[in-house]
C-alpha positions as a LaTeX table, in Angstrom:
\begin{tabular}{lrrr}
\hline
Residue & $x$ (\AA) & $y$ (\AA) & $z$ (\AA) \\
\hline
Met1 & 14.02 & $-7.85$ & 2.08 \\
Trp2 & 12.00 & $-4.77$ & 1.17 \\
Tyr3 & 9.05 & $-5.08$ & $-1.21$ \\
Ser4 & 7.12 & $-2.43$ & $-3.10$ \\
Ile5 & 3.36 & $-2.90$ & $-3.16$ \\
Ile6 & 1.44 & $-0.71$ & $-5.58$ \\
Gly7 & $-2.35$ & $-0.87$ & $-5.56$ \\
Gln8 & $-4.27$ & 0.70 & $-8.42$ \\
Asp9 & $-7.76$ & 1.88 & $-7.57$ \\
Val10 & $-10.95$ & 1.16 & $-9.41$ \\
Pro11 & $-12.62$ & 4.29 & $-10.82$ \\
Asp12 & $-14.53$ & 6.35 & $-8.25$ \\
Ser13 & $-13.00$ & 4.48 & $-5.31$ \\
Leu14 & $-13.25$ & 7.25 & $-2.70$ \\
Glu15 & $-16.32$ & 5.96 & $-0.81$ \\
Lys16 & $-14.90$ & 2.43 & $-0.76$ \\
Arg17 & $-11.55$ & 3.79 & 0.47 \\
Ile18 & $-13.20$ & 5.70 & 3.29 \\
Ala19 & $-15.09$ & 2.60 & 4.41 \\
Ala20 & $-12.04$ & 0.30 & 4.39 \\
Arg21 & $-9.47$ & 2.85 & 5.59 \\
Pro22 & $-9.50$ & 2.10 & 9.35 \\
Ala23 & $-8.75$ & $-1.61$ & 8.79 \\
His24 & $-6.18$ & $-0.77$ & 6.10 \\
Leu25 & $-4.37$ & 1.65 & 8.42 \\
Ala26 & $-4.44$ & $-0.86$ & 11.29 \\
Arg27 & $-2.49$ & $-3.34$ & 9.16 \\
Leu28 & 0.03 & $-0.67$ & 8.22 \\
Gln29 & 0.36 & 0.36 & 11.87 \\
Ala30 & 1.13 & $-3.26$ & 12.77 \\
Leu31 & 3.95 & $-3.31$ & 10.20 \\
Gln32 & 5.26 & $-0.02$ & 11.59 \\
Asp33 & 5.11 & $-1.32$ & 15.17 \\
Glu34 & 7.19 & $-4.32$ & 14.04 \\
Gly35 & 9.76 & $-2.01$ & 12.39 \\
Arg36 & 8.91 & $-3.40$ & 8.93 \\
Leu37 & 7.34 & $-0.35$ & 7.25 \\
Leu38 & 9.54 & 1.99 & 5.23 \\
Leu39 & 6.75 & 4.17 & 3.84 \\
Ala40 & 3.12 & 4.11 & 2.81 \\
Gly41 & 0.67 & 6.52 & 1.25 \\
Pro42 & $-1.90$ & 7.16 & $-1.48$ \\
Phe43 & $-1.57$ & 8.74 & $-4.92$ \\
Pro44 & $-3.89$ & 11.79 & $-5.08$ \\
Ala45 & $-5.91$ & 11.95 & $-8.30$ \\
Val46 & $-5.06$ & 15.66 & $-8.62$ \\
Asp47 & $-1.98$ & 17.69 & $-7.75$ \\
Ala48 & $-2.95$ & 18.44 & $-4.17$ \\
Val49 & $-2.17$ & 17.13 & $-0.70$ \\
Asp50 & $-5.92$ & 16.78 & $-0.09$ \\
Pro51 & $-7.60$ & 15.89 & $-3.39$ \\
Gly52 & $-11.10$ & 16.22 & $-1.91$ \\
Ala53 & $-13.79$ & 14.63 & $-4.05$ \\
Ala54 & $-11.26$ & 13.76 & $-6.78$ \\
Gly55 & $-9.99$ & 11.01 & $-4.48$ \\
Tyr56 & $-7.02$ & 8.79 & $-5.15$ \\
Thr57 & $-5.73$ & 6.58 & $-7.95$ \\
Gly58 & $-3.83$ & 4.07 & $-5.85$ \\
Ser59 & $-1.33$ & 3.53 & $-3.06$ \\
Leu60 & 2.32 & 2.72 & $-2.47$ \\
Ile61 & 3.60 & 0.62 & 0.41 \\
Val62 & 7.24 & $-0.32$ & 0.93 \\
Ala63 & 7.64 & $-2.89$ & 3.67 \\
Glu64 & 9.86 & $-5.73$ & 4.76 \\
Phe65 & 8.76 & $-9.35$ & 4.33 \\
Pro66 & 10.59 & $-12.70$ & 4.50 \\
Ser67 & 9.85 & $-13.43$ & 0.83 \\
Leu68 & 8.07 & $-12.21$ & $-2.28$ \\
Gln69 & 5.35 & $-14.81$ & $-1.64$ \\
Asp70 & 4.80 & $-13.44$ & 1.88 \\
Ala71 & 4.58 & $-9.89$ & 0.51 \\
Arg72 & 2.02 & $-10.97$ & $-2.11$ \\
Gln73 & $-0.06$ & $-12.84$ & 0.46 \\
Trp74 & $-0.04$ & $-9.80$ & 2.75 \\
Ala75 & $-1.05$ & $-7.51$ & $-0.14$ \\
Asp76 & $-3.83$ & $-9.84$ & $-1.29$ \\
Ala77 & $-5.30$ & $-9.81$ & 2.24 \\
Asp78 & $-5.48$ & $-6.00$ & 2.40 \\
Pro79 & $-8.90$ & $-4.54$ & 3.32 \\
Tyr80 & $-8.69$ & $-2.38$ & 0.19 \\
Val81 & $-8.78$ & $-5.60$ & $-1.85$ \\
Ala82 & $-11.74$ & $-7.02$ & 0.06 \\
Gly83 & $-13.47$ & $-3.64$ & $-0.04$ \\
Gly84 & $-13.21$ & $-3.34$ & $-3.82$ \\
Val85 & $-10.83$ & $-0.35$ & $-3.76$ \\
Tyr86 & $-7.96$ & $-1.93$ & $-5.70$ \\
Glu87 & $-8.46$ & $-3.32$ & $-9.17$ \\
Lys88 & $-4.82$ & $-4.40$ & $-9.50$ \\
Ile89 & $-1.86$ & $-4.96$ & $-7.16$ \\
Ser90 & 1.78 & $-5.13$ & $-8.15$ \\
Val91 & 4.36 & $-6.55$ & $-5.72$ \\
Gln92 & 8.08 & $-6.32$ & $-6.47$ \\
Pro93 & 11.36 & $-6.64$ & $-4.58$ \\
Phe94 & 12.74 & $-3.21$ & $-3.66$ \\
Arg95 & 16.34 & $-2.29$ & $-2.90$ \\
Lys96 & 16.66 & 0.81 & $-0.71$ \\
Val97 & 19.76 & 2.81 & $-1.61$ \\
Leu98 & 19.13 & 6.31 & $-0.23$ \\
Pro99 & 18.90 & 7.79 & 2.24 \\
Thr100 & 21.44 & 5.68 & 4.06 \\
\hline
\end{tabular}
């Protein structure tokens, strides 16, 4: 089943994000290589593709896991958690409808 993982950043997270980003992206790449990643990306803090120094407010990941517990365990082990980027993570089942 698909699961939505939304991480909300701590204030002024940009430096922490930059430091943890390579390890974070490696985990996402592994999901993609396994055919389990639907989409992933950050929420810019301002209305721009590259928010510059404004940074980001969080991230969205939609990926396939065997269970909600597995999705939560994966999310809790994210380098953005260990690196102090996320202050809160929400994990929910997600039903993809479109595009087909």
